[in-house]
Coordinates of C-alpha atoms in Angstrom, one line a residue:
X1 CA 6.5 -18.3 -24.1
X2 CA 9.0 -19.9 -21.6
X3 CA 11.2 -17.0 -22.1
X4 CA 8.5 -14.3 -21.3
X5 CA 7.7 -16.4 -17.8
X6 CA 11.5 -16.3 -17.2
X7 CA 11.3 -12.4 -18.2
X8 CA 8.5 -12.0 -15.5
X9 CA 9.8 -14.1 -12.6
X10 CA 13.2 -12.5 -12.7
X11 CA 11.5 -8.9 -13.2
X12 CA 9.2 -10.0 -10.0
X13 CA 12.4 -11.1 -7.6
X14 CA 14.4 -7.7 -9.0
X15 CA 11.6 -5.5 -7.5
X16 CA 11.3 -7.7 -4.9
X17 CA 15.2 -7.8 -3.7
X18 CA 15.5 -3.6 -4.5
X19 CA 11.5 -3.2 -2.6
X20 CA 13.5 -4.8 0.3
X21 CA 16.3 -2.9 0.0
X22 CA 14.2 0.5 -0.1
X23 CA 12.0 -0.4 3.0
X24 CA 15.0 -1.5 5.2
X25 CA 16.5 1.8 5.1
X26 CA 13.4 3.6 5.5
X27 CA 12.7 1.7 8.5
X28 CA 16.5 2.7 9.6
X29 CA 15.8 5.8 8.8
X30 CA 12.8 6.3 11.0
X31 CA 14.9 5.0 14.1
X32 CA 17.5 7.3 13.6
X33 CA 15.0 10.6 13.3
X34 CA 12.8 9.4 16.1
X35 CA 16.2 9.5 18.3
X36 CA 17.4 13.0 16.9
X37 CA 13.9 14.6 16.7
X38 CA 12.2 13.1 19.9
X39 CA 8.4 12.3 19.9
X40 CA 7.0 16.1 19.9
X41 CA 9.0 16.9 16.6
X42 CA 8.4 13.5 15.2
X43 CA 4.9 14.6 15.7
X44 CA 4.7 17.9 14.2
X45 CA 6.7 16.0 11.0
X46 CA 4.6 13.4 11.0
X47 CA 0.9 15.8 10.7
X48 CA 2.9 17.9 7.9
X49 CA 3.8 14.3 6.3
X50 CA 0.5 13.4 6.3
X51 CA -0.8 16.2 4.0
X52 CA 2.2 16.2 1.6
X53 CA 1.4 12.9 0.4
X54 CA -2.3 13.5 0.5
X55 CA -1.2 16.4 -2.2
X56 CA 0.9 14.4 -3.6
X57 CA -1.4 11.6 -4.1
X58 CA -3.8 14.1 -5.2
X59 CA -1.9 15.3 -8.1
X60 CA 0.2 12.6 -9.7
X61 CA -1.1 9.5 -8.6
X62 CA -2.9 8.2 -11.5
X63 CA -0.2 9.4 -14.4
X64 CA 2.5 6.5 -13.7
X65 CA 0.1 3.9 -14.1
X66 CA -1.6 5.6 -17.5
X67 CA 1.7 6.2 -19.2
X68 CA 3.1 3.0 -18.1
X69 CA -0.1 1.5 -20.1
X70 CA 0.4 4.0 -22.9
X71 CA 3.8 3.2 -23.4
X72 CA 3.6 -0.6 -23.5
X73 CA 0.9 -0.1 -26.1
X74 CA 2.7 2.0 -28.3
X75 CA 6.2 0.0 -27.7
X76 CA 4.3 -2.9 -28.7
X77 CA 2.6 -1.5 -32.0
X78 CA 6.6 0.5 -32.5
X79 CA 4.5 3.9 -32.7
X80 CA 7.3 6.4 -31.0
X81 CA 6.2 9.2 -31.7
X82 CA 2.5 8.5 -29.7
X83 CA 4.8 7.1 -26.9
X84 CA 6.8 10.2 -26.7
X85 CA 4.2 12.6 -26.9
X86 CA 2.3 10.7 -24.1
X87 CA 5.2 11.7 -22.2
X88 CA 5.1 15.6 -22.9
X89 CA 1.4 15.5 -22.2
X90 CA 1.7 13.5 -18.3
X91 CA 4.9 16.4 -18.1
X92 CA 2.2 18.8 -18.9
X93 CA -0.6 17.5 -16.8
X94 CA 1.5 16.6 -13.8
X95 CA 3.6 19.9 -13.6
X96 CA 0.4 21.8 -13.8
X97 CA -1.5 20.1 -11.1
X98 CA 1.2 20.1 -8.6
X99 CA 1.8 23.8 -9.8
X100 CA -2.0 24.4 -8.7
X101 CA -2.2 22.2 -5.7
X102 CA 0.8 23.7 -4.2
X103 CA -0.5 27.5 -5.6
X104 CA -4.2 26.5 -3.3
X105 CA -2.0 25.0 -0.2
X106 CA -0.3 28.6 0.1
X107 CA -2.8 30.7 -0.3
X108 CA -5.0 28.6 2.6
X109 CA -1.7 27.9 4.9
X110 CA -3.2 30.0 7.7
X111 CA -6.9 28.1 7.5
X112 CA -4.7 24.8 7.2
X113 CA -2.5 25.5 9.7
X114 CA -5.2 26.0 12.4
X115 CA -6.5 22.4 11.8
X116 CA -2.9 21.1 12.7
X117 CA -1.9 20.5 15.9
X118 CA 1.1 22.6 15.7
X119 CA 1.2 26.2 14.0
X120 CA 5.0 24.7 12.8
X121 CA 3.7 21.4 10.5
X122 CA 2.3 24.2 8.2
X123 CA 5.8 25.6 8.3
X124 CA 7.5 22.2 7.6
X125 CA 4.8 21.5 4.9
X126 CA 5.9 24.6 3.1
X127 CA 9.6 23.2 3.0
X128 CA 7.7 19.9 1.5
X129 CA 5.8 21.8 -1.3
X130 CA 8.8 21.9 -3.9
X131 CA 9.0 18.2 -3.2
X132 CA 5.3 17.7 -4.7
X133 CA 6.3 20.0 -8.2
X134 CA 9.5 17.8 -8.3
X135 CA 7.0 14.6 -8.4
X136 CA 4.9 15.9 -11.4
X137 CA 8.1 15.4 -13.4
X138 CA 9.0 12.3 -12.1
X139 CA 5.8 10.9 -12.5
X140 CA 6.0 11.3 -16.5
X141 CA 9.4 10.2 -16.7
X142 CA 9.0 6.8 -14.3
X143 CA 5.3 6.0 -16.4
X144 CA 7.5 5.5 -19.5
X145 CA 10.2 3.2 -17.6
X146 CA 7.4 1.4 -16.3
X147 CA 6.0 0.8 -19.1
X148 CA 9.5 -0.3 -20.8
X149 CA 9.7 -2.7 -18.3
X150 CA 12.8 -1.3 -17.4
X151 CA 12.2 -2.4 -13.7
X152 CA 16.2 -2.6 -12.4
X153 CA 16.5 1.2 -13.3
X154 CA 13.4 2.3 -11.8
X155 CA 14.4 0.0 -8.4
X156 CA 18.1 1.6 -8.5
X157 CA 16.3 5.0 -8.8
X158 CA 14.2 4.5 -5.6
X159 CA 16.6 2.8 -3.5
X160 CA 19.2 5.9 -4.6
X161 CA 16.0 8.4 -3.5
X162 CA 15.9 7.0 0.0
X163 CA 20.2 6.8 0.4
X164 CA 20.1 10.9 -0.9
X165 CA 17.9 11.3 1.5
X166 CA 19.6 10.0 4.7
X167 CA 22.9 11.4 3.3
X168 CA 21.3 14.8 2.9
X169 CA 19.4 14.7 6.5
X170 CA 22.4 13.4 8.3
X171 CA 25.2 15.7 6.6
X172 CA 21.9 19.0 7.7
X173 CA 21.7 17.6 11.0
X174 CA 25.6 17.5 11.8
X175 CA 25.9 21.2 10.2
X176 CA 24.0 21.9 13.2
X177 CA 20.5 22.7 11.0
X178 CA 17.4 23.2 12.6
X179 CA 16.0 19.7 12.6
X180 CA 12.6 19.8 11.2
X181 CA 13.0 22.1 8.5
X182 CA 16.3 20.1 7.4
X183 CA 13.9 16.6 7.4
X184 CA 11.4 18.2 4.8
X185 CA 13.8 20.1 3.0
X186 CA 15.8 16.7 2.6
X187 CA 13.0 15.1 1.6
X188 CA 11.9 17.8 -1.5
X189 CA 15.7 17.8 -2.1
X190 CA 15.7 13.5 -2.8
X191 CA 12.4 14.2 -4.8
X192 CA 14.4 16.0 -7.1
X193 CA 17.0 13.6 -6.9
X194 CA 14.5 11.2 -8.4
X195 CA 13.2 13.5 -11.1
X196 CA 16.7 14.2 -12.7
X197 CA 17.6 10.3 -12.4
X198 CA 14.4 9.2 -14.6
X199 CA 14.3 12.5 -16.8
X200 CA 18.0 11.1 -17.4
X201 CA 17.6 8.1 -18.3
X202 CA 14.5 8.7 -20.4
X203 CA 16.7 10.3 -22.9
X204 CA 19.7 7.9 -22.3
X205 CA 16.8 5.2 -23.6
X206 CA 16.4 7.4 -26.7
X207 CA 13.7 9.2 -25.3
X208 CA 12.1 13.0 -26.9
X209 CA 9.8 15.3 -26.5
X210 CA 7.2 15.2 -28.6
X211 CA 3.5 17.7 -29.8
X212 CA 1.4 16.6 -26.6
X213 CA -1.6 17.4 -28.9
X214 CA -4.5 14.5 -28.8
X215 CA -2.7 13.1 -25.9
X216 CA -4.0 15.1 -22.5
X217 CA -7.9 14.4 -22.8
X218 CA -7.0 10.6 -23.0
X219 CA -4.1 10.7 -20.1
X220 CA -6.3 13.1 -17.7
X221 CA -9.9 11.0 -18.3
X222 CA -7.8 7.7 -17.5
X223 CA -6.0 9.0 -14.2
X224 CA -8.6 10.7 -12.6
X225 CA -10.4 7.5 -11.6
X226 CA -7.0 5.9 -10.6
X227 CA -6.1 9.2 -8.5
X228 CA -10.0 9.4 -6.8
X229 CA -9.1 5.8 -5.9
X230 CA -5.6 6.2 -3.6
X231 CA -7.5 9.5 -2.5
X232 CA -10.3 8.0 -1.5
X233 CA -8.0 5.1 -0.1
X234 CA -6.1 8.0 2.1
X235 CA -9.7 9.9 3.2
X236 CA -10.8 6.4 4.4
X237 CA -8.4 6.0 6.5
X238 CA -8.2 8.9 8.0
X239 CA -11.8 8.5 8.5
X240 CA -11.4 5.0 10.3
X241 CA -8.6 6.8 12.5
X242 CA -11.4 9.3 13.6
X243 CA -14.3 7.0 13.9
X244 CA -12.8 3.6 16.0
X245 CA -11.6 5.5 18.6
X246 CA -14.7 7.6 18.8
X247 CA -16.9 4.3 19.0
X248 CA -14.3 3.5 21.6
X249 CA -14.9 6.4 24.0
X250 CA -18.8 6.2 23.5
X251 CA -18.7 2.7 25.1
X252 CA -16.9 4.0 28.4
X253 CA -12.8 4.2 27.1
X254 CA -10.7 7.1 28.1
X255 CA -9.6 9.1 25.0
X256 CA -5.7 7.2 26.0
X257 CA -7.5 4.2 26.1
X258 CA -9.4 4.5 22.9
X259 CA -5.6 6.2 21.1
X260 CA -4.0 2.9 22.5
X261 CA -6.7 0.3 21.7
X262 CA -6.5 1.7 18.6
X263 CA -2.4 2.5 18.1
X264 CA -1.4 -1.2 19.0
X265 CA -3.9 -2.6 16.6
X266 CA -3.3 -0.3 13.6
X267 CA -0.1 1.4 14.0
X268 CA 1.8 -1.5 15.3
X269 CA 0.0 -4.8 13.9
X270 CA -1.1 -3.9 10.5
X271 CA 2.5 -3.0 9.2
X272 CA 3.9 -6.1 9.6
X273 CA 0.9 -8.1 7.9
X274 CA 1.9 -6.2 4.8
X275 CA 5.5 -8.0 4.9
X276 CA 5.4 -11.0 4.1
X277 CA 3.1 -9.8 0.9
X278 CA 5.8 -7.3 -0.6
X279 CA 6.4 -10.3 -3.7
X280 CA 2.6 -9.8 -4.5
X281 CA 2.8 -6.1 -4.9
X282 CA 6.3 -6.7 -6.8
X283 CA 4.2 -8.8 -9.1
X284 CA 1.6 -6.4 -9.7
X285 CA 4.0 -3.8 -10.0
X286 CA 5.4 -6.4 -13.3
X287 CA 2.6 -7.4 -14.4
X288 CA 0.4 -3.9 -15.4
X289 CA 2.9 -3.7 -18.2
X290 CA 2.9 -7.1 -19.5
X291 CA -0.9 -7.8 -18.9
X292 CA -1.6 -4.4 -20.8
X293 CA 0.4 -5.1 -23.7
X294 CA -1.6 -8.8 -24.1
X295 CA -4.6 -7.4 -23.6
X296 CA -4.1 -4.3 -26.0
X297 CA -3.0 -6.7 -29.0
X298 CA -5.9 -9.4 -28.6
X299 CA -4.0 -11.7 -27.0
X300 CA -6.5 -13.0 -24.1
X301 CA -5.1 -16.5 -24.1
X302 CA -1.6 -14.8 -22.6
X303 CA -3.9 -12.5 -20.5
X304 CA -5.8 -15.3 -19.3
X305 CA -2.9 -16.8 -18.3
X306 CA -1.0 -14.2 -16.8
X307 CA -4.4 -13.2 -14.8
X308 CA -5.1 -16.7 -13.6
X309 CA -1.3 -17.6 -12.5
X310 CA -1.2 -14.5 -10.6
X311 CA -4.3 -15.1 -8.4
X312 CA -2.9 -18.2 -7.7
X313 CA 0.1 -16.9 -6.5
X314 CA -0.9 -14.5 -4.6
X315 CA -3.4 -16.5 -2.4
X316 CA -0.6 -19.3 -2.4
X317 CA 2.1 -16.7 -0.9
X318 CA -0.2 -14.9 1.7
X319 CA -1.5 -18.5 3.0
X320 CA 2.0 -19.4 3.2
X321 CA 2.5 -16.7 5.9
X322 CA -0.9 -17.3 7.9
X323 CA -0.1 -20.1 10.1
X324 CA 3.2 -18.1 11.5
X325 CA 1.0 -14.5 12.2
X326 CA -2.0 -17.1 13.9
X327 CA 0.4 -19.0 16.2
X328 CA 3.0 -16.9 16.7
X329 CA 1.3 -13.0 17.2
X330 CA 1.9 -12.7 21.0
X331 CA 5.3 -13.4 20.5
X332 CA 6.1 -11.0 17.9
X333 CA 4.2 -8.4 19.4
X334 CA 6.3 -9.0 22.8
X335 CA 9.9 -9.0 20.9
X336 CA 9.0 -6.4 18.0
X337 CA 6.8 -3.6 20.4
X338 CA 7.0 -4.9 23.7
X339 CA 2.8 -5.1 23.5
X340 CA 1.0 -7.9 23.7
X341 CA -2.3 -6.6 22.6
X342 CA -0.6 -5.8 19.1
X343 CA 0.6 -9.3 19.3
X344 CA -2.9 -10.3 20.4
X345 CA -4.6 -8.6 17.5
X346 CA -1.7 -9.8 15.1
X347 CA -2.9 -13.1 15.6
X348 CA -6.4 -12.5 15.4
X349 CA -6.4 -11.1 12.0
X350 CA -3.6 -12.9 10.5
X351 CA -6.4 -14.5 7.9
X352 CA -6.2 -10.7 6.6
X353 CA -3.1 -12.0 4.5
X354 CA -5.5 -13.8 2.1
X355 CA -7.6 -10.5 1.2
X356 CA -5.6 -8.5 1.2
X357 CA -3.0 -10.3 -1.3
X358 CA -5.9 -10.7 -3.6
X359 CA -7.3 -7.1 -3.8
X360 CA -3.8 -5.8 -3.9
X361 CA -3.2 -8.3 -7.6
X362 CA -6.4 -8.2 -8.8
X363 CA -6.8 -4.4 -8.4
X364 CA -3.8 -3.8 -10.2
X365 CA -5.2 -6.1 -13.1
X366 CA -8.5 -3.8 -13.5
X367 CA -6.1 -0.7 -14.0
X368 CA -4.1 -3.2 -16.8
X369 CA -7.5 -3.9 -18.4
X370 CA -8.9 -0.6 -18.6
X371 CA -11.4 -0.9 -16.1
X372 CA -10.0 1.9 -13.7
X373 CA -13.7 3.5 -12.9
X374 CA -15.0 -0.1 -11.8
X375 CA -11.8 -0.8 -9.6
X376 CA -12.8 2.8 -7.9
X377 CA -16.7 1.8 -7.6
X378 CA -15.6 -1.8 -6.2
X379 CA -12.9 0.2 -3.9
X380 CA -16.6 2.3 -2.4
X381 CA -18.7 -0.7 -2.4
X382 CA -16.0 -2.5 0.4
X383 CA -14.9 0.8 2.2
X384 CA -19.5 0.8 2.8
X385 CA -19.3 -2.5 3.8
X386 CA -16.8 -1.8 6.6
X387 CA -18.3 1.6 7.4
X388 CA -21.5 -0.7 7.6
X389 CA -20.1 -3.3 10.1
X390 CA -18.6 -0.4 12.3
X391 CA -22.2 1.2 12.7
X392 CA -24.0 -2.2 13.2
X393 CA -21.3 -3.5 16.1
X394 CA -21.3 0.0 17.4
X395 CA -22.3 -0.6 20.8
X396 CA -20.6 -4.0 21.5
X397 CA -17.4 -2.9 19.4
X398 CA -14.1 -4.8 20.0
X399 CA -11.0 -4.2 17.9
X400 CA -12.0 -7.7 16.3
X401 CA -14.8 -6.6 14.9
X402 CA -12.5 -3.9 12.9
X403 CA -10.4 -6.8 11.6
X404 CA -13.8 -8.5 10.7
X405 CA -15.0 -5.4 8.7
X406 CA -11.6 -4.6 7.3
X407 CA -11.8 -8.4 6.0
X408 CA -15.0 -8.2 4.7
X409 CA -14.4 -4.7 2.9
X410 CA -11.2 -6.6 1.2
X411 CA -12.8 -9.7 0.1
X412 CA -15.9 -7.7 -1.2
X413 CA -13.6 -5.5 -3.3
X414 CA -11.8 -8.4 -4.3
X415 CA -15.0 -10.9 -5.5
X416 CA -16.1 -7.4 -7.3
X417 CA -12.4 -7.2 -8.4
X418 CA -12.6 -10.6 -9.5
X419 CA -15.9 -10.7 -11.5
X420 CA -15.7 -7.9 -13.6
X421 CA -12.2 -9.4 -14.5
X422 CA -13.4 -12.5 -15.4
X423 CA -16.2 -10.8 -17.4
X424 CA -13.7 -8.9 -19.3
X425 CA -11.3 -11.8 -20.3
X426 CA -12.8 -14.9 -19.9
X427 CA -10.4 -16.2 -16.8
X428 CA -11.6 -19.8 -15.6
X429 CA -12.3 -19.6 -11.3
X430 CA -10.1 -22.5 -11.3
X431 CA -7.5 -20.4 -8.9
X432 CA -10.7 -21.0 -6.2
X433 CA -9.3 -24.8 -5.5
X434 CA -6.2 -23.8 -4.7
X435 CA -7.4 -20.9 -2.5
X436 CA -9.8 -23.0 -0.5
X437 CA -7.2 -25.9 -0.1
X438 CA -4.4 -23.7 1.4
X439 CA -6.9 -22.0 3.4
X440 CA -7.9 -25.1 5.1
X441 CA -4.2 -26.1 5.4
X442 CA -3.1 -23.2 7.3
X443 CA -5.2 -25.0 10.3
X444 CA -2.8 -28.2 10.8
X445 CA 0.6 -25.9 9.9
X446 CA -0.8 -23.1 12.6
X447 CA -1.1 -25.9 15.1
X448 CA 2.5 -27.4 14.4
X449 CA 3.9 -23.7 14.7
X450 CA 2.4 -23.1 18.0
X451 CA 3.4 -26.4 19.0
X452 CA 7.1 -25.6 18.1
X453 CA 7.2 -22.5 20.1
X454 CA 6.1 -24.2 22.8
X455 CA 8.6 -27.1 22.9
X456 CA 11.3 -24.3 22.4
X457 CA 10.0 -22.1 25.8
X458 CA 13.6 -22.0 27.3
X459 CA 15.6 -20.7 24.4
X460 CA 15.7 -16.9 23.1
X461 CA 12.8 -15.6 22.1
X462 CA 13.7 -14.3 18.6
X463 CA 15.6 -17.8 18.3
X464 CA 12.2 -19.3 19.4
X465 CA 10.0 -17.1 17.1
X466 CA 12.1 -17.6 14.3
X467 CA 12.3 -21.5 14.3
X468 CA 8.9 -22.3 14.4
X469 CA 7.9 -19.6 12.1
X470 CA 10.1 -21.4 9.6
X471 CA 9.2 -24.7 10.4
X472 CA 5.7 -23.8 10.3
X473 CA 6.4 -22.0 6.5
X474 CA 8.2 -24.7 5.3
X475 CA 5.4 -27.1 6.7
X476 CA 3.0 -24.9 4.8
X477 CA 4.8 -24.7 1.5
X478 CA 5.4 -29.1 1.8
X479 CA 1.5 -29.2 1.8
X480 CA 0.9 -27.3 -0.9
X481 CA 3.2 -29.2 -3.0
X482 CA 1.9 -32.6 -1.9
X483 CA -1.9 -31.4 -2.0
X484 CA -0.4 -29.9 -5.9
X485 CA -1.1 -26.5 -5.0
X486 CA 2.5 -25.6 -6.0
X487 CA 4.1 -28.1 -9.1
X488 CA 8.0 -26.9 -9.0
X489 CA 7.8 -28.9 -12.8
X490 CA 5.6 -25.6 -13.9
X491 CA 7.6 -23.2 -12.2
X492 CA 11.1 -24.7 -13.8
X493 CA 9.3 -25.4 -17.3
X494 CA 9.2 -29.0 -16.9
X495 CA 5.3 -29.6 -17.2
X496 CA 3.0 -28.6 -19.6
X497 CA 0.6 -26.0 -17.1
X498 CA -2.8 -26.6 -18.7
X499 CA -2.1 -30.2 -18.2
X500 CA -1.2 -29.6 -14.3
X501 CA -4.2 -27.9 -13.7
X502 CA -6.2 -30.4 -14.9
X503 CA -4.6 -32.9 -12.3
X504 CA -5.2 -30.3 -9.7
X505 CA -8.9 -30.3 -10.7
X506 CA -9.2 -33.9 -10.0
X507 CA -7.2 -34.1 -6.7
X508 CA -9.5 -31.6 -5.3

């Protein structure tokens, strides 16, 4: 037992350390093509972007996850053979859907092309298309990884994906290559990159191909709901994209006006909300292997338990980070964009951090526990919800009232989320005391950050920002282990947990 909590903790800080490393040099790697390409060509990129990873999300979305379950299953009951024909089957599935996506995208590129902005994204998009095809391989070969647990392969994989990629672009754009076309030709190159790397190890891991027969019915009915999901997750966005900034014009805003209102809220301020939480996606990442093999064998006292630790976490994590986003989101917004209004709204919905830890976990878990179609019907019930508050604040919209619906469409989701979880394993809701009590404690660790900051007015601002964003962390994460939120005995194996939990139950 103690060694399978070791297993997933150091699994959880592997992702976590080689998640960092990925997103460092992607951010790095923006910088450097924004400066080479300028803001037109970044623009025609970014449109052709858009629509490759809507195919891509399109096509092989839903295998990883499916395969990953598949695999732990059939590593757990020692049946290979299942495991590797699983395998040939997502090969199948995923090499013919990209085949057939990419087939459709050619044969409409002049309709598509007309609905971009520039005739050369559908150009650029075409360079991108092998990139997609490369992806229905990898997608087979990373589910069985996955679900191997084989999570410092997989991280090395990815973090190599992104450096062949800036090598590649680089050594293009020094060979004097045209720009664009040497981005997204870069790009399909580092997706095949990826494919070779896990196709590689695969077989290094003893891995064959196997009859895909009985396999494909099972893997396609299973993905479909996890790929109408992300789609549906891309399609909503793009549909909140359209429909602020329309709401925004109708009440007297300038088309600049409503593209900035909405650009320093959304582009700039959302982004770094999702930072801090990049542990609780490393944990669900873990934990739809581990959770699916428990709850495959029977073992719902080790699903319980994995299920119930998690939620805690995660609400533990993201209130962690709340009092620093509340105080401090001026200031950030100043020294990270030079805006204010992204700072503005940064602090405005910093209590986002809470919701949108917990749908990101306990989504994950529905996928684990085979309840894929209700994760995608929860997903529609909070997307209405926001869609719903948008309509009925229509006419006395403010950019608050998006962070109140995207709130409300999170914590929906994730008491939906929640429910049909708890119906399905049992879980106790005793993960709500420690929810509501660091909630309440982000009030009195908010108001020592701010006070910080303002006691530290003369020195640099990132010196000033920093500091109290610590202080006001460390304050936070004190609380929680007075208040016995957070018992270091538990996390080091010291205490029995079942008996901590009790004591937390009668402090509250």
């Amino acid at each position: 037992m103690k060694n399978a909590k070791n297993h997933l903790i150091t699994a959880v800080f592997t992702v976590t350390f080689f998640t960092v490393i990925d997103r460092v040099l992607g951010f790095v790697f923006k910088i450097y093509l924004s400066r080479e390409m300028g803001a037109v060509q970044m623009g025609v990129y970014q449109v052709a972007l858009s629509i490759f990873f809507l195919l891509l999300t399109a096509t092989t979305s839903g295998l990883p996850l499916i395969v990953s379950k598949l695999t732990a299953k059939y590593e757990t009951a020692g049946n290979r053979r299942a495991q590797h024909g699983t395998v040939s089957a997502a090969l199948i599935v995923g090499l013919l859907s990209a085949v057939l996506v990419c087939g459709v995208t050619v044969l409409l590129r002049r309709p598509i092309g007309k609905l971009m902005a520039s005739p050369e994204s559908m150009v650029i998009l075409l360079f991108m298309l092998p990139g997609v095809v490369f992806s229905g391989i990898y997608a087979a070969f990373r589910g069985n990884l996955w679900g191997k647990q084989k999570y410092t392969v997989m991280s090395v994989i990815e973090v190599a994906e992104q450096a062949a990629r800036i090598a590649l672009t680089v050594l293009l754009f020094l060979l004097g290559c045209n720009k664009l076309k040497a981005t997204a030709l870069s790009l399909s190159a580092s997706c095949a990159v990826t494919a070779a790397c896990c196709a590689l190890c695969y077989f290094v891991y003893k891995g064959r191909m196997a009859s895909p027969k009985g396999h494909i019915a099972p893997l396609v009915s299973s993905s479909v709901p996890i790929t109408f999901v992300r789609a549906s997750s891309s399609v909503v966005n793009s549909a909140v994209a359209l429909v602020v900034p329309m709401i925004l014009v109708g009440m007297g805003h300038t088309n600049e006006q409503a593209l900035y209102i909405f650009g320093s809220s959304i582009g700039m301020a959302m982004p770094l909300l999702y930072i801090p939480i990049t542990v609780v996606g490393s944990l669900a990442y873990v934990m739809i292997p581990t959770l699916s093999s428990a709850y495959s064998t029977g073992n719902m006292r080790s699903a319980r338990r994995q299920i119930e630790t998690a939620l805690k976490f995660s609400a533990v994590v993201a209130a962690v980070f709340v009092p620093a986003f509340w105080a401090l989101g001026t200031p950030i917004g100043k020294f990270v964009y030079d805006n204010a209004d992204a700072g503005k709204f940064l602090s405005h919905a910093a209590w986002l951090l809470i919701p949108v830890s917990i749908e990101n976990i306990a989504s994950s878990m529905l996928n684990s526990l085979d309840l894929e179609k209700r994760g995608f019907l929860n997903y529609m019930i909070g997307s209405a919800v926001l869609f719903g508050i948008l309509a009925a604040f229509c006419r006395n919209f403010t950019i608050d009232v998006l962070a109140f619906g995207l709130g409300a469409s999170l914590t929906v989701s994730s008491v939906l989320d929640i429910l049909c979880i708890r119906k399905r394993t049992g879980i106790s809701l005793q993960f709500l005391t420690p929810l509501v009590l660091s909630a309440l404690l982000v009030l009195p660790a908010a108001f020592l950050t701010k006070t910080v900051f303002s006691l530290l007015g003369y020195w640099p601002l990132l010196f000033s920002i920093s500091l109290s964003a610590l202080v006001g962390c460390v304050f936070m994460f004190v609380l929680a282990l007075v208040f016995g939120i957070i018992d270091l005995g538990v996390v080091f194996g010291k205490k029995n947990p079942k008996r901590r939990l009790k004591s937390i139950a009668k402090t509250a």
